[in-house]
Every structure is written in structure tokens, then in C-alpha cells.
PDB file of C-alpha atoms in Angstrom:
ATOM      1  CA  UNK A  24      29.202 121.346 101.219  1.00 82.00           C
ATOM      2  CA  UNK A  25      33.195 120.380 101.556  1.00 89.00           C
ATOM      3  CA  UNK A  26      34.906 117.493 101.672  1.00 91.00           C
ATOM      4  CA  UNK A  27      38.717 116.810 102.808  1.00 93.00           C
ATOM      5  CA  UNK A  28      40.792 113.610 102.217  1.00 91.00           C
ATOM      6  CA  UNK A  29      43.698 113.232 103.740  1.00 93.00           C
ATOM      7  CA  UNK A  30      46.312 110.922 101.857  1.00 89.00           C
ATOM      8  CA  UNK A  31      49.863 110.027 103.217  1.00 90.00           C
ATOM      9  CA  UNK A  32      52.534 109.051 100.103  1.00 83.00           C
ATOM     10  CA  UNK A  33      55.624 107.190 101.400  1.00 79.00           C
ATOM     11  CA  UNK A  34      58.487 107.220  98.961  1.00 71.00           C
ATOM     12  CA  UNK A  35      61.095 104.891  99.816  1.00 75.00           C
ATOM     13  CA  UNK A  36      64.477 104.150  97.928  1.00 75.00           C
ATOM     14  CA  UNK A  37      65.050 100.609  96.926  1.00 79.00           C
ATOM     15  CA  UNK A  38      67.852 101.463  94.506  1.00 82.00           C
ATOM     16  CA  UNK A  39      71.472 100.851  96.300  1.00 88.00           C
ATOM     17  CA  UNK A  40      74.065 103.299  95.257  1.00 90.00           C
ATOM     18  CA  UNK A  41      76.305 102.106  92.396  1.00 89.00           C
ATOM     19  CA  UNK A  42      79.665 102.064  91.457  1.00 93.00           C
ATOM     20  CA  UNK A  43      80.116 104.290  88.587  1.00 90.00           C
ATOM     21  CA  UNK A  44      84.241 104.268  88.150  1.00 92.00           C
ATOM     22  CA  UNK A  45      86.383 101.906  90.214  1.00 94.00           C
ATOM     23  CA  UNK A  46      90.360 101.297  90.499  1.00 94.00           C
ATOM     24  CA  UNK A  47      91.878  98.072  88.406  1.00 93.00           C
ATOM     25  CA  UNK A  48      90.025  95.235  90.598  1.00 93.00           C
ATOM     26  CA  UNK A  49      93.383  93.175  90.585  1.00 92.00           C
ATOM     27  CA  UNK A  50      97.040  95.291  90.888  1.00 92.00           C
ATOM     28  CA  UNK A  51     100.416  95.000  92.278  1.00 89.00           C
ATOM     29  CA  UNK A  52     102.030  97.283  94.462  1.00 91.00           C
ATOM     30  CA  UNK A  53     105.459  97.048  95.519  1.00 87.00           C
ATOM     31  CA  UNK A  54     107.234  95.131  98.157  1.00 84.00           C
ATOM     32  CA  UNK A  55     107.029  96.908 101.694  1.00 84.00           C
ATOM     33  CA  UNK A  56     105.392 100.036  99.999  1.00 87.00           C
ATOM     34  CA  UNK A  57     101.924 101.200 101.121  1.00 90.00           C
ATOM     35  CA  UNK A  58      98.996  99.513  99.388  1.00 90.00           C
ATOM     36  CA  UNK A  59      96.242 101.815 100.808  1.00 92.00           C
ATOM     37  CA  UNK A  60      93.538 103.770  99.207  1.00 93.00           C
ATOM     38  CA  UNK A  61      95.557 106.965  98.111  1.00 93.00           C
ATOM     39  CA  UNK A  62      97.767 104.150  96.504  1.00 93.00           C
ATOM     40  CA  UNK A  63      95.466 102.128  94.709  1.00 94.00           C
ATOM     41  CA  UNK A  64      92.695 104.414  94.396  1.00 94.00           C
ATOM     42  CA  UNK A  65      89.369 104.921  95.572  1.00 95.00           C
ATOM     43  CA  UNK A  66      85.949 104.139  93.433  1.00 95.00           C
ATOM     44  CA  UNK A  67      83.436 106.663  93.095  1.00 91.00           C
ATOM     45  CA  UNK A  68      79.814 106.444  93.884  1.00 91.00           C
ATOM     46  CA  UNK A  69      76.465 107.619  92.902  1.00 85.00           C
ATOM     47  CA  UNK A  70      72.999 107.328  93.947  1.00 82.00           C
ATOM     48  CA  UNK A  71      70.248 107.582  91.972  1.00 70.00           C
ATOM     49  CA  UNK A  72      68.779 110.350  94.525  1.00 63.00           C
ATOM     50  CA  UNK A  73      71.719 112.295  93.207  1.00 60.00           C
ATOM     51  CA  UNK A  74      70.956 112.153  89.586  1.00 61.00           C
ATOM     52  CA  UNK A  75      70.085 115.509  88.556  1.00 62.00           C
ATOM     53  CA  UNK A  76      66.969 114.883  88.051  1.00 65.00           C
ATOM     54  CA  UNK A  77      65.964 113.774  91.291  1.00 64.00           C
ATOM     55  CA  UNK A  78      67.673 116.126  93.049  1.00 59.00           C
ATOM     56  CA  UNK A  79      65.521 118.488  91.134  1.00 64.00           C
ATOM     57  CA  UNK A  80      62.607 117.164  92.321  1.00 65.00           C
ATOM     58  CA  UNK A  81      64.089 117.324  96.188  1.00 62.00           C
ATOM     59  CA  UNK A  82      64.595 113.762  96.548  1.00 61.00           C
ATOM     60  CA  UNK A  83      68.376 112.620  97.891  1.00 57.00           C
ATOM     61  CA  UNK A  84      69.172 110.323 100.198  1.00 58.00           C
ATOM     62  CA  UNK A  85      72.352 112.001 101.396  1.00 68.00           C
ATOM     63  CA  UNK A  86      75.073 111.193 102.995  1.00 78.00           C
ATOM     64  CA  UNK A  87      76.260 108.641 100.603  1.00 86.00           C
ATOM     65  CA  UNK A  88      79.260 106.502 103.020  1.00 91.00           C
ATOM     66  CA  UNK A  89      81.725 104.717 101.325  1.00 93.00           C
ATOM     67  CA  UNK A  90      83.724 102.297 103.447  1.00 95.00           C
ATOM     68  CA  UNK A  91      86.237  99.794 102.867  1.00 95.00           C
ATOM     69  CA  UNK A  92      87.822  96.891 105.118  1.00 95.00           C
ATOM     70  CA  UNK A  93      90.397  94.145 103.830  1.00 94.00           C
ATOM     71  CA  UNK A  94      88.691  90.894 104.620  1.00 93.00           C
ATOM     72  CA  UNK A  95      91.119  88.364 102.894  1.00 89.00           C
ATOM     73  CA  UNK A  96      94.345  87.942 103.245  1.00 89.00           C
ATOM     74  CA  UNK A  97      96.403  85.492 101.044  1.00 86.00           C
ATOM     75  CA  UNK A  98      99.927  84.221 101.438  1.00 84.00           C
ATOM     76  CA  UNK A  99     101.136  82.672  97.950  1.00 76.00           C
ATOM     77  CA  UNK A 100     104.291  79.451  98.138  1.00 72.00           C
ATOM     78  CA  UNK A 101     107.728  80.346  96.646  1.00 68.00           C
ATOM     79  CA  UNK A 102     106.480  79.427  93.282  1.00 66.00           C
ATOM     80  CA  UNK A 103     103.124  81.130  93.128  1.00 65.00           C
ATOM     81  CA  UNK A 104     105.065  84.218  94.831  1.00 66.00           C
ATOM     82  CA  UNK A 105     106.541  85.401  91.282  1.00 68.00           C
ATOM     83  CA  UNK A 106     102.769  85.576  89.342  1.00 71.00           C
ATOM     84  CA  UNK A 107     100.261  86.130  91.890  1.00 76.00           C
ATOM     85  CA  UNK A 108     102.724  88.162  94.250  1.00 79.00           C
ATOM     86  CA  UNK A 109     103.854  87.673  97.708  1.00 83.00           C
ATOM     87  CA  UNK A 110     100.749  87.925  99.453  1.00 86.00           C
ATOM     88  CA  UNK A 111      97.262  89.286  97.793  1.00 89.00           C
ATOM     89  CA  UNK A 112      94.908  91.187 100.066  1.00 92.00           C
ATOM     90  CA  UNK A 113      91.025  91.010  99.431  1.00 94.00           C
ATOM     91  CA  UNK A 114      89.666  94.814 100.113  1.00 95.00           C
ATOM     92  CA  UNK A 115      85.700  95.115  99.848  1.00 96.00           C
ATOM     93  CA  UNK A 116      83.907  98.439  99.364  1.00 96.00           C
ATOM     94  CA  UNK A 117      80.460  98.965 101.018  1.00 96.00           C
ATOM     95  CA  UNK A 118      78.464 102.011  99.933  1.00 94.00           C
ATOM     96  CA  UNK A 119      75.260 102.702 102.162  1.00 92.00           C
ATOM     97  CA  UNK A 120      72.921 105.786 101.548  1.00 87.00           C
ATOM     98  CA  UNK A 121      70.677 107.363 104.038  1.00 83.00           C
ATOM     99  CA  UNK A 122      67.793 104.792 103.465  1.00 83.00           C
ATOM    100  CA  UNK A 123      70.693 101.909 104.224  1.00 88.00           C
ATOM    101  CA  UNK A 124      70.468 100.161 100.669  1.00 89.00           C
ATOM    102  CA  UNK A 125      73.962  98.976 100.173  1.00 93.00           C
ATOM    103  CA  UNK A 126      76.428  97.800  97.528  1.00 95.00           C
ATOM    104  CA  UNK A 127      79.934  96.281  97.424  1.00 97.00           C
ATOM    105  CA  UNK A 128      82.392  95.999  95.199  1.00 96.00           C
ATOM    106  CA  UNK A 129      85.678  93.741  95.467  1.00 96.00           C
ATOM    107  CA  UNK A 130      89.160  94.459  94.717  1.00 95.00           C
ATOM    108  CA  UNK A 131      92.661  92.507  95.125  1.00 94.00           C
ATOM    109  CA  UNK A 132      95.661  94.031  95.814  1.00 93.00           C
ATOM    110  CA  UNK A 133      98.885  91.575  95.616  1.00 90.00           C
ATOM    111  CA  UNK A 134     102.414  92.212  96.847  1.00 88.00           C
ATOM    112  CA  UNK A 135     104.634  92.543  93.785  1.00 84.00           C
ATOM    113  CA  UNK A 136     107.749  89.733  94.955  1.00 75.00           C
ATOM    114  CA  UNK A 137     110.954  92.067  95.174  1.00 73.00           C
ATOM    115  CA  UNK A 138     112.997  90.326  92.372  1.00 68.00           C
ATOM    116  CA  UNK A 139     110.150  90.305  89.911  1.00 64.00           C
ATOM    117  CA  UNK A 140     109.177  93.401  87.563  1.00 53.00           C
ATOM    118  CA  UNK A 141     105.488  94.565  87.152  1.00 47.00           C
ATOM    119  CA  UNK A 142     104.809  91.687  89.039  1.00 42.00           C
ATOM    120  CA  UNK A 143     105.508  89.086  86.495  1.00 43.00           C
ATOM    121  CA  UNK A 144     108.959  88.617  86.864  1.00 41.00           C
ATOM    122  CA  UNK A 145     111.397  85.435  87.070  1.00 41.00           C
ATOM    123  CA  UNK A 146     112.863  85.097  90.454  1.00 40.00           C
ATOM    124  CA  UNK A 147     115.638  83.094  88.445  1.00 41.00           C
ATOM    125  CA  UNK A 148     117.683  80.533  90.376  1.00 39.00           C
ATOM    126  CA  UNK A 149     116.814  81.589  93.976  1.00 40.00           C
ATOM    127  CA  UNK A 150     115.199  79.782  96.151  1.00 41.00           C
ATOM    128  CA  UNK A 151     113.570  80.725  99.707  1.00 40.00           C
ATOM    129  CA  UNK A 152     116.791  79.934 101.573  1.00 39.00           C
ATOM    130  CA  UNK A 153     118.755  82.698 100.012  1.00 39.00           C
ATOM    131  CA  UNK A 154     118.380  86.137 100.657  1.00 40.00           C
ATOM    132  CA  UNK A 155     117.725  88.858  98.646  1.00 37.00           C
TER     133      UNK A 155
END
């Protein structure tokens, strides 16, 4: 006499990718100069499917997609201008794996003011009639 059982295990990933290293969350770059990705750098990602341990074990959830959009934009008065920068922009990071669990992470980038130095500079006497 035989028997047979047939059982059907479903594995699903719950765990979201995670940030592992990121960029400074809140920078300067310079007036009129590029403030993308290759400028103020990109974070890097890891799911636990890629762990080498589960990869062992054949379990990934590849691709991993990391996206970005700037969803904020914020335009600072004359006197804010010479701390917080000219403008700061609000650029979120979405990571999604295969299984669509997601995670975001938030960084600012501001607009160094053109008279000021790192960013924290004294605009001095000026005001926003005269030019630079």
C-alpha cells in the first residue's frame, strides 16, 4: 500500500529592501551647478534575498529598482537665503524588489547663495536690489 500527499509551500517576501549607505541627507551644492545624482551621490541598496545566505539557498527577489523623483521644492526669503540656501529641493528614493515591498529614504539638497561660502556665509551689506 502507498500513499502520496501533495503539499504546496508559498514563500513570500515581506522584508522591503533597505538602505544600507546613503549620501549626507542635507548638502549644498553650488549656485547654477548641477545638483543631480552623480553630484550628490546615490544610496546603495540591499535586499535581504541578496544576503548571501539566501542567495545560497536560491531565494532573490531580483531586480532590485532604485528610483528617485524631487517632490519638494523650497524657495528661502533674502534672509533665510544665506543659511538654508537659495532654494532647497526635497529628492525621495523609492527602492522596490521583485515582490513590490518598497522603501524610501529622503534627502535635501539646498542651493548654496553665491556670496556665501560652504553655504554658511554672510551676504554682508547687500540686499536683493543689488546685483551680484
Amino acid at each position: 500500500t502507498t500513499a502520496t500527499w501533495e503539499q504546496t509551500i508559498t514563500v513570500e517576501d515581506l522584508f522591503a529592501p533597505e538602505f544600507i549607505e546613503t549620501p549626507e541627507a542635507d548638502q549644498f551644492v553650488h549656485f547654477l551647478s548641477d545638483y543631480g545624482p552623480s553630484v550628490t551621490g546615490v544610496p546603495l541598496v540591499e535586499d535581504i534575498a541578496t544576503h548571501p545566505d539566501m542567495a545560497a539557498l536560491n531565494l532573490v527577489s531580483y531586480p532590485i529598482k532604485l528610483e528617485y523623483a524631487d517632490v519638494a521644492f523650497d524657495y528661502h526669503s533674502d534672509t533665510q537665503s544665506c543659511s538654508e540656501g537659495l532654494a532647497a529641493v526635497t529628492r525621495r528614493w523609492t527602492t522596490r524588489d521583485r515582490c513590490e515591498t518598497t522603501a524610501t529614504w529622503e534627502q535635501v539638497v539646498r542651493v548654496q547663495h553665491p556670496r556665501s561660502e560652504g553655504g554658511m556665509g554672510e551676504i554682508g551689506n547687500a540686499t536683493q536690489f543689488q546685483a551680484f
